Amino acid sequence: MSQPVALSGDQPESKKKRGVIRVRTAIFGFLIGGILTLLIVSLLVAFAPDASVGIALRRIFPFPVAIADGAFISYGELDKDRESVRRFYESQSDDLAEKGLRVDFSTPDGKSRLLLREKDILNKLVEDRIILFLAQSKGIRFSNDDVTARVEDAIREQGGSRENLESRLLHFYGWNLEEFKEKIVVPSLYRDALEASFLKERDVSAAKSNIEKADSELKNGVQFDRVAEELSEGDSKKNGGDLGWVDIDSLVPELQEVARTQEIGAVSSILESTLGFHIVTVADRKTESGKEMVRMRQIFTRKPSFPEWLADKKREAVVFVLPRRYLWDSKSGSVAFRDESMRTFEKNALQQSEGDPSLVF
């Protein structure tokens, strides 16, 4: 009896299974190869950021340089911002040279100074992402119209000329108007809104309670300097609240009128300013070089400040920094150099920063 013959196009079950296995194996191999390639490339970028291969690879692929609260920061952003900083200094090289100052990032010392600026830029990018996360978690959002309105404010500051603003951006930073919006306008909008939200919600009860305690002790006859040493905040507490001679115009606005008009030797009531709560006494006044000067003492209790609050939030943030030369210091809430020699260089450079435009501007 003849054997049955399979019809054209029919596949035995075993051949179908082998075909599926081959396809799966190929896909798996492709994925493994892709992951290994990505890992190798990422290591080259992370460990050899200044090598030509590392620079070329990160221009092609959007590798993250850091991740802050789930938001990626790309090498491309860092590289572009660093070059904008370089361009800013180089665009003013003639003016700086006339003042006896010089910025040269091509020397070994200059390259290290450029790394200091790169670290500052990376810290700013991380901070911007954290601020954006915090603001949006509070429901803060901005539309394109909001961004455009802020740009119009910047244009008015440049004499009302869009062309003038665009020209300055291009000359100093190599930016167009869209890059200005992305790098400056949007982050500033979210920072300002987050600060406004913080100021509205902050708890000032501890500062108010302490100043009320100070006021009560003064009314009970305790000497001003003793109360200041016990309850005041700031450096002046060590001197019994003595601020020495100060320019009245340099005081916070809420204290200026009292400094000008309060009777010598009298103790004020509790005064509230944007910084905190104050009780002041005026010891003397004079005019010096056309400036109104006052010598006064104060008891001061500080309200929680936005920079302090933001610093706490940065310490709490989940941040990963990928380049080998940097690390995330959770204690300070900032990017730091991993290499001890660069930390020493940074410390010495900051101590000698007077007259160094690469660190001052």
Short mmCIF file of C-alpha atoms in Angstrom, two decimals:
data_model
loop_
_atom_site.label_atom_id
_atom_site.label_comp_id
_atom_site.label_asym_id
_atom_site.label_seq_id
_atom_site.Cartn_x
_atom_site.Cartn_y
_atom_site.Cartn_z
CA MET A 1 0.00 0.00 0.00
CA SER A 2 1.45 3.42 -0.94
CA GLN A 3 2.24 6.00 1.78
CA PRO A 4 0.22 9.24 1.91
CA VAL A 5 2.01 12.21 0.32
CA ALA A 6 1.92 15.64 1.98
CA LEU A 7 0.23 18.28 -0.12
CA SER A 8 2.36 21.16 -1.44
CA GLY A 9 2.68 23.85 1.22
CA ASP A 10 1.92 21.60 4.16
CA GLN A 11 4.51 21.59 7.03
CA PRO A 12 4.92 18.83 9.57
CA GLU A 13 4.35 20.00 13.12
CA SER A 14 8.02 19.48 14.06
CA LYS A 15 9.20 21.76 11.23
CA LYS A 16 6.80 24.48 12.36
CA LYS A 17 8.16 24.28 15.90
CA ARG A 18 11.76 24.45 14.66
CA GLY A 19 10.86 27.53 12.61
CA VAL A 20 9.31 29.24 15.63
CA ILE A 21 12.35 28.40 17.73
CA ARG A 22 14.72 29.83 15.10
CA VAL A 23 12.72 33.06 14.95
CA ARG A 24 12.66 33.36 18.73
CA THR A 25 16.38 32.61 18.92
CA ALA A 26 17.11 35.29 16.33
CA ILE A 27 15.00 37.85 18.17
CA PHE A 28 16.60 36.93 21.49
CA GLY A 29 20.09 37.13 19.98
CA PHE A 30 19.28 40.50 18.44
CA LEU A 31 18.06 41.83 21.79
CA ILE A 32 21.10 40.50 23.67
CA GLY A 33 23.41 41.96 21.04
CA GLY A 34 21.65 45.30 21.22
CA ILE A 35 21.82 45.37 25.02
CA LEU A 36 25.53 44.46 25.01
CA THR A 37 26.24 47.10 22.37
CA LEU A 38 24.34 49.72 24.36
CA LEU A 39 26.20 48.71 27.52
CA ILE A 40 29.60 48.95 25.83
CA VAL A 41 28.75 52.28 24.26
CA SER A 42 27.39 53.60 27.57
CA LEU A 43 30.61 52.57 29.35
CA LEU A 44 32.68 54.33 26.69
CA VAL A 45 30.60 57.49 27.10
CA ALA A 46 30.66 57.34 30.92
CA PHE A 47 34.33 56.45 31.40
CA ALA A 48 35.86 58.27 28.43
CA PRO A 49 33.70 61.40 28.10
CA ASP A 50 36.56 63.44 26.62
CA ALA A 51 37.73 60.80 24.15
CA SER A 52 36.77 61.36 20.52
CA VAL A 53 34.79 58.11 20.44
CA GLY A 54 32.82 59.13 23.55
CA ILE A 55 32.05 62.56 22.11
CA ALA A 56 31.02 61.09 18.74
CA LEU A 57 28.75 58.48 20.32
CA ARG A 58 26.86 60.90 22.52
CA ARG A 59 26.27 63.17 19.56
CA ILE A 60 24.53 60.27 17.82
CA PHE A 61 22.69 58.70 20.74
CA PRO A 62 20.71 60.61 23.43
CA PHE A 63 22.57 59.09 26.39
CA PRO A 64 21.46 60.31 29.81
CA VAL A 65 24.07 62.16 31.83
CA ALA A 66 21.80 62.18 34.89
CA ILE A 67 18.36 61.13 36.06
CA ALA A 68 16.59 63.37 38.58
CA ASP A 69 13.26 62.24 40.06
CA GLY A 70 12.67 60.08 36.98
CA ALA A 71 13.48 62.85 34.47
CA PHE A 72 16.37 62.29 32.05
CA ILE A 73 19.06 64.87 31.37
CA SER A 74 20.98 64.11 28.19
CA TYR A 75 24.64 64.54 27.41
CA GLY A 76 23.49 66.68 24.51
CA GLU A 77 21.98 69.24 26.89
CA LEU A 78 25.11 69.35 29.03
CA ASP A 79 27.42 69.61 26.03
CA LYS A 80 25.42 72.41 24.42
CA ASP A 81 25.16 74.40 27.66
CA ARG A 82 28.88 74.01 28.33
CA GLU A 83 29.68 75.29 24.85
CA SER A 84 27.32 78.21 25.44
CA VAL A 85 29.30 79.10 28.55
CA ARG A 86 32.55 78.85 26.61
CA ARG A 87 31.07 81.06 23.90
CA PHE A 88 29.93 83.62 26.50
CA TYR A 89 33.47 84.08 27.83
CA GLU A 90 35.11 84.02 24.42
CA SER A 91 32.63 86.62 23.11
CA GLN A 92 33.93 89.01 25.78
CA SER A 93 37.62 88.13 25.53
CA ASP A 94 38.64 91.57 24.22
CA ASP A 95 36.76 93.43 26.95
CA LEU A 96 38.22 91.16 29.62
CA ALA A 97 41.74 91.56 28.23
CA GLU A 98 41.43 95.37 28.48
CA LYS A 99 40.64 94.92 32.20
CA GLY A 100 43.69 92.72 32.70
CA LEU A 101 41.58 89.58 32.87
CA ARG A 102 41.91 86.59 30.59
CA VAL A 103 39.92 83.41 30.13
CA ASP A 104 41.70 80.64 28.25
CA PHE A 105 40.00 77.26 28.41
CA SER A 106 42.57 75.61 26.09
CA THR A 107 45.31 75.31 28.74
CA PRO A 108 45.38 72.44 31.28
CA ASP A 109 44.38 74.89 34.01
CA GLY A 110 41.66 76.33 31.78
CA LYS A 111 40.27 72.89 31.01
CA SER A 112 39.95 72.21 34.73
CA ARG A 113 38.16 75.55 35.15
CA LEU A 114 35.78 74.62 32.35
CA LEU A 115 35.02 71.41 34.25
CA LEU A 116 34.06 73.55 37.25
CA ARG A 117 31.55 75.34 35.04
CA GLU A 118 30.34 72.04 33.59
CA LYS A 119 29.61 70.79 37.11
CA ASP A 120 27.71 74.01 37.86
CA ILE A 121 25.69 73.53 34.67
CA LEU A 122 24.89 69.93 35.57
CA ASN A 123 23.76 71.04 39.05
CA LYS A 124 21.51 73.64 37.45
CA LEU A 125 20.00 71.07 35.06
CA VAL A 126 19.33 68.68 37.96
CA GLU A 127 17.80 71.49 40.02
CA ASP A 128 15.56 72.53 37.12
CA ARG A 129 14.23 68.96 36.83
CA ILE A 130 13.58 68.73 40.57
CA ILE A 131 11.79 72.10 40.55
CA LEU A 132 9.67 71.00 37.59
CA PHE A 133 8.74 67.77 39.41
CA LEU A 134 7.84 69.63 42.62
CA ALA A 135 5.86 72.31 40.79
CA GLN A 136 3.86 69.88 38.69
CA SER A 137 3.14 67.75 41.77
CA LYS A 138 1.39 70.87 43.11
CA GLY A 139 -0.61 71.22 39.91
CA ILE A 140 1.46 74.10 38.54
CA ARG A 141 1.40 74.22 34.74
CA PHE A 142 2.28 76.86 32.17
CA SER A 143 0.92 77.25 28.65
CA ASN A 144 2.72 78.46 25.55
CA ASP A 145 0.98 81.81 26.06
CA ASP A 146 2.52 82.10 29.53
CA VAL A 147 5.98 81.42 28.11
CA THR A 148 5.43 83.91 25.28
CA ALA A 149 4.36 86.59 27.77
CA ARG A 150 7.59 86.12 29.75
CA VAL A 151 9.61 86.38 26.52
CA GLU A 152 7.83 89.64 25.73
CA ASP A 153 8.94 90.94 29.14
CA ALA A 154 12.53 90.09 28.20
CA ILE A 155 12.10 91.85 24.88
CA ARG A 156 10.89 95.01 26.63
CA GLU A 157 13.96 94.89 28.86
CA GLN A 158 16.05 94.96 25.66
CA GLY A 159 14.39 98.15 24.49
CA GLY A 160 11.37 96.51 22.89
CA SER A 161 13.32 94.95 20.04
CA ARG A 162 12.95 91.23 19.31
CA GLU A 163 15.82 91.50 16.86
CA ASN A 164 18.05 92.98 19.57
CA LEU A 165 17.28 90.14 21.97
CA GLU A 166 17.83 87.50 19.29
CA SER A 167 21.11 89.16 18.28
CA ARG A 168 22.40 89.21 21.85
CA LEU A 169 21.38 85.59 22.45
CA LEU A 170 23.17 84.47 19.30
CA HIS A 171 26.28 86.54 19.99
CA PHE A 172 26.76 85.60 23.63
CA TYR A 173 25.38 82.06 23.79
CA GLY A 174 24.71 80.80 20.27
CA TRP A 175 21.00 80.44 21.13
CA ASN A 176 17.90 81.14 19.13
CA LEU A 177 14.70 82.34 20.76
CA GLU A 178 13.31 78.81 21.21
CA GLU A 179 16.44 77.74 23.08
CA PHE A 180 16.14 80.82 25.27
CA LYS A 181 12.58 79.78 26.13
CA GLU A 182 13.65 76.21 26.91
CA LYS A 183 16.77 76.99 28.93
CA ILE A 184 15.86 80.22 30.72
CA VAL A 185 12.20 81.20 30.45
CA VAL A 186 10.45 77.92 31.30
CA PRO A 187 12.72 77.03 34.27
CA SER A 188 12.35 80.56 35.70
CA LEU A 189 8.55 80.41 35.39
CA TYR A 190 8.38 77.17 37.36
CA ARG A 191 10.91 78.33 39.95
CA ASP A 192 9.03 81.59 40.56
CA ALA A 193 5.69 79.79 40.81
CA LEU A 194 7.07 77.16 43.18
CA GLU A 195 8.60 79.85 45.38
CA ALA A 196 5.29 81.74 45.46
CA SER A 197 3.51 78.53 46.47
CA PHE A 198 6.08 77.88 49.21
CA LEU A 199 5.79 81.41 50.62
CA LYS A 200 2.02 81.07 50.74
CA GLU A 201 2.07 77.70 52.49
CA ARG A 202 5.15 77.92 54.76
CA ASP A 203 4.74 77.49 58.50
CA VAL A 204 5.99 80.56 60.37
CA SER A 205 4.55 79.57 63.74
CA ALA A 206 7.93 78.70 65.31
CA ALA A 207 9.50 82.02 64.30
CA LYS A 208 6.44 83.93 65.50
CA SER A 209 6.35 82.07 68.81
CA ASN A 210 10.03 82.84 69.49
CA ILE A 211 9.68 86.55 68.70
CA GLU A 212 6.61 86.76 70.96
CA LYS A 213 8.63 85.13 73.73
CA ALA A 214 11.38 87.71 73.19
CA ASP A 215 8.84 90.55 73.27
CA SER A 216 7.42 89.21 76.54
CA GLU A 217 10.86 89.01 78.17
CA LEU A 218 11.69 92.57 77.11
CA LYS A 219 8.43 93.83 78.62
CA ASN A 220 9.30 91.98 81.82
CA GLY A 221 12.53 93.96 82.10
CA VAL A 222 15.11 91.55 80.70
CA GLN A 223 17.95 93.45 79.01
CA PHE A 224 17.88 93.63 75.22
CA ASP A 225 21.32 92.08 74.68
CA ARG A 226 20.51 89.10 76.93
CA VAL A 227 17.26 88.40 75.05
CA ALA A 228 19.11 88.71 71.73
CA GLU A 229 21.79 86.24 72.81
CA GLU A 230 19.12 83.79 73.96
CA LEU A 231 16.47 84.00 71.25
CA SER A 232 17.78 85.89 68.21
CA GLU A 233 19.11 84.21 65.06
CA GLY A 234 22.01 85.25 62.88
CA ASP A 235 25.54 86.43 63.57
CA SER A 236 24.45 89.54 65.47
CA LYS A 237 23.15 87.48 68.39
CA LYS A 238 26.75 86.95 69.52
CA ASN A 239 27.05 90.72 69.99
CA GLY A 240 23.78 91.16 71.81
CA GLY A 241 21.99 91.88 68.54
CA ASP A 242 24.33 94.75 67.54
CA LEU A 243 24.37 95.24 63.75
CA GLY A 244 26.92 98.04 63.84
CA TRP A 245 26.64 100.97 61.44
CA VAL A 246 24.60 100.12 58.36
CA ASP A 247 23.27 102.03 55.36
CA ILE A 248 19.52 102.42 55.92
CA ASP A 249 18.83 101.73 52.24
CA SER A 250 20.49 98.32 52.62
CA LEU A 251 17.94 97.20 55.22
CA VAL A 252 14.83 95.24 54.27
CA PRO A 253 12.05 97.71 53.33
CA GLU A 254 10.01 96.91 56.41
CA LEU A 255 12.82 98.21 58.70
CA GLN A 256 13.82 101.32 56.79
CA GLU A 257 11.11 103.64 58.11
CA VAL A 258 11.70 102.53 61.70
CA ALA A 259 15.44 103.05 61.25
CA ARG A 260 14.78 106.63 60.11
CA THR A 261 12.11 107.69 62.58
CA GLN A 262 12.16 105.60 65.75
CA GLU A 263 13.20 107.43 68.91
CA ILE A 264 16.79 106.74 69.94
CA GLY A 265 16.88 104.07 72.65
CA ALA A 266 13.23 103.04 72.22
CA VAL A 267 12.35 99.40 71.59
CA SER A 268 10.04 98.69 68.68
CA SER A 269 7.03 96.43 68.62
CA ILE A 270 7.24 93.19 66.65
CA LEU A 271 7.94 93.95 62.97
CA GLU A 272 7.32 91.42 60.21
CA SER A 273 9.40 91.30 57.01
CA THR A 274 9.78 88.87 54.15
CA LEU A 275 12.74 87.37 56.04
CA GLY A 276 11.14 86.94 59.45
CA PHE A 277 10.21 88.85 62.61
CA HIS A 278 12.21 91.66 64.17
CA ILE A 279 12.36 93.75 67.33
CA VAL A 280 14.80 96.66 66.96
CA THR A 281 16.27 99.49 68.95
CA VAL A 282 18.08 102.43 67.36
CA ALA A 283 21.30 103.53 69.10
CA ASP A 284 22.37 106.38 66.82
CA ARG A 285 22.09 107.92 63.34
CA LYS A 286 24.42 109.89 61.09
CA THR A 287 24.97 110.90 57.47
CA GLU A 288 28.16 109.67 55.87
CA SER A 289 29.21 110.37 52.27
CA GLY A 290 25.63 111.37 51.51
CA LYS A 291 24.21 108.12 52.91
CA GLU A 292 21.84 107.78 55.85
CA MET A 293 23.49 105.50 58.39
CA VAL A 294 22.01 103.92 61.49
CA ARG A 295 23.46 101.95 64.36
CA MET A 296 20.90 99.52 65.67
CA ARG A 297 20.38 96.27 67.49
CA GLN A 298 17.81 93.65 66.66
CA ILE A 299 16.25 90.44 67.85
CA PHE A 300 15.47 88.39 64.77
CA THR A 301 13.66 85.10 64.20
CA ARG A 302 13.86 83.70 60.70
CA LYS A 303 10.96 82.43 58.63
CA PRO A 304 11.65 79.25 56.63
CA SER A 305 13.23 80.37 53.34
CA PHE A 306 12.68 79.00 49.85
CA PRO A 307 16.40 78.28 49.21
CA GLU A 308 16.60 76.28 52.46
CA TRP A 309 13.39 74.39 51.63
CA LEU A 310 14.60 73.66 48.10
CA ALA A 311 17.96 72.45 49.45
CA ASP A 312 16.09 69.98 51.67
CA LYS A 313 14.04 68.77 48.70
CA LYS A 314 17.21 68.27 46.66
CA ARG A 315 18.69 66.17 49.45
CA GLU A 316 15.54 64.04 49.41
CA ALA A 317 15.47 63.68 45.62
CA VAL A 318 16.36 60.44 43.83
CA VAL A 319 19.24 61.40 41.56
CA PHE A 320 21.66 59.27 39.53
CA VAL A 321 24.69 60.85 37.87
CA LEU A 322 26.27 58.66 35.20
CA PRO A 323 29.64 60.25 34.21
CA ARG A 324 32.48 58.65 36.11
CA ARG A 325 34.02 62.02 37.02
CA TYR A 326 30.95 63.06 39.03
CA LEU A 327 28.80 61.69 41.84
CA TRP A 328 25.59 62.77 43.54
CA ASP A 329 26.25 63.93 47.10
CA SER A 330 22.93 63.39 48.86
CA LYS A 331 24.18 65.18 52.00
CA SER A 332 24.61 68.46 50.14
CA GLY A 333 21.99 67.73 47.48
CA SER A 334 24.41 68.51 44.67
CA VAL A 335 26.72 67.07 42.03
CA ALA A 336 30.31 66.75 43.25
CA PHE A 337 33.61 65.69 41.73
CA ARG A 338 34.55 62.08 42.40
CA ASP A 339 38.27 62.75 41.96
CA GLU A 340 39.94 64.20 45.03
CA SER A 341 42.39 66.26 42.98
CA MET A 342 39.50 68.05 41.25
CA ARG A 343 37.85 68.70 44.61
CA THR A 344 41.09 70.28 45.82
CA PHE A 345 41.40 72.29 42.60
CA GLU A 346 37.83 73.53 43.01
CA LYS A 347 38.39 74.53 46.64
CA ASN A 348 41.58 76.44 45.82
CA ALA A 349 40.04 78.11 42.77
CA LEU A 350 37.07 79.38 44.76
CA GLN A 351 39.34 80.70 47.52
CA GLN A 352 41.32 82.64 44.88
CA SER A 353 38.30 83.63 42.79
CA GLU A 354 38.67 87.41 43.19
CA GLY A 355 39.27 88.85 39.74
CA ASP A 356 38.80 85.49 38.01
CA PRO A 357 35.98 85.98 35.49
CA SER A 358 35.65 82.26 34.81
CA LEU A 359 34.38 81.85 38.38
CA VAL A 360 32.79 85.22 39.12
CA PHE A 361 30.36 85.65 36.21
#
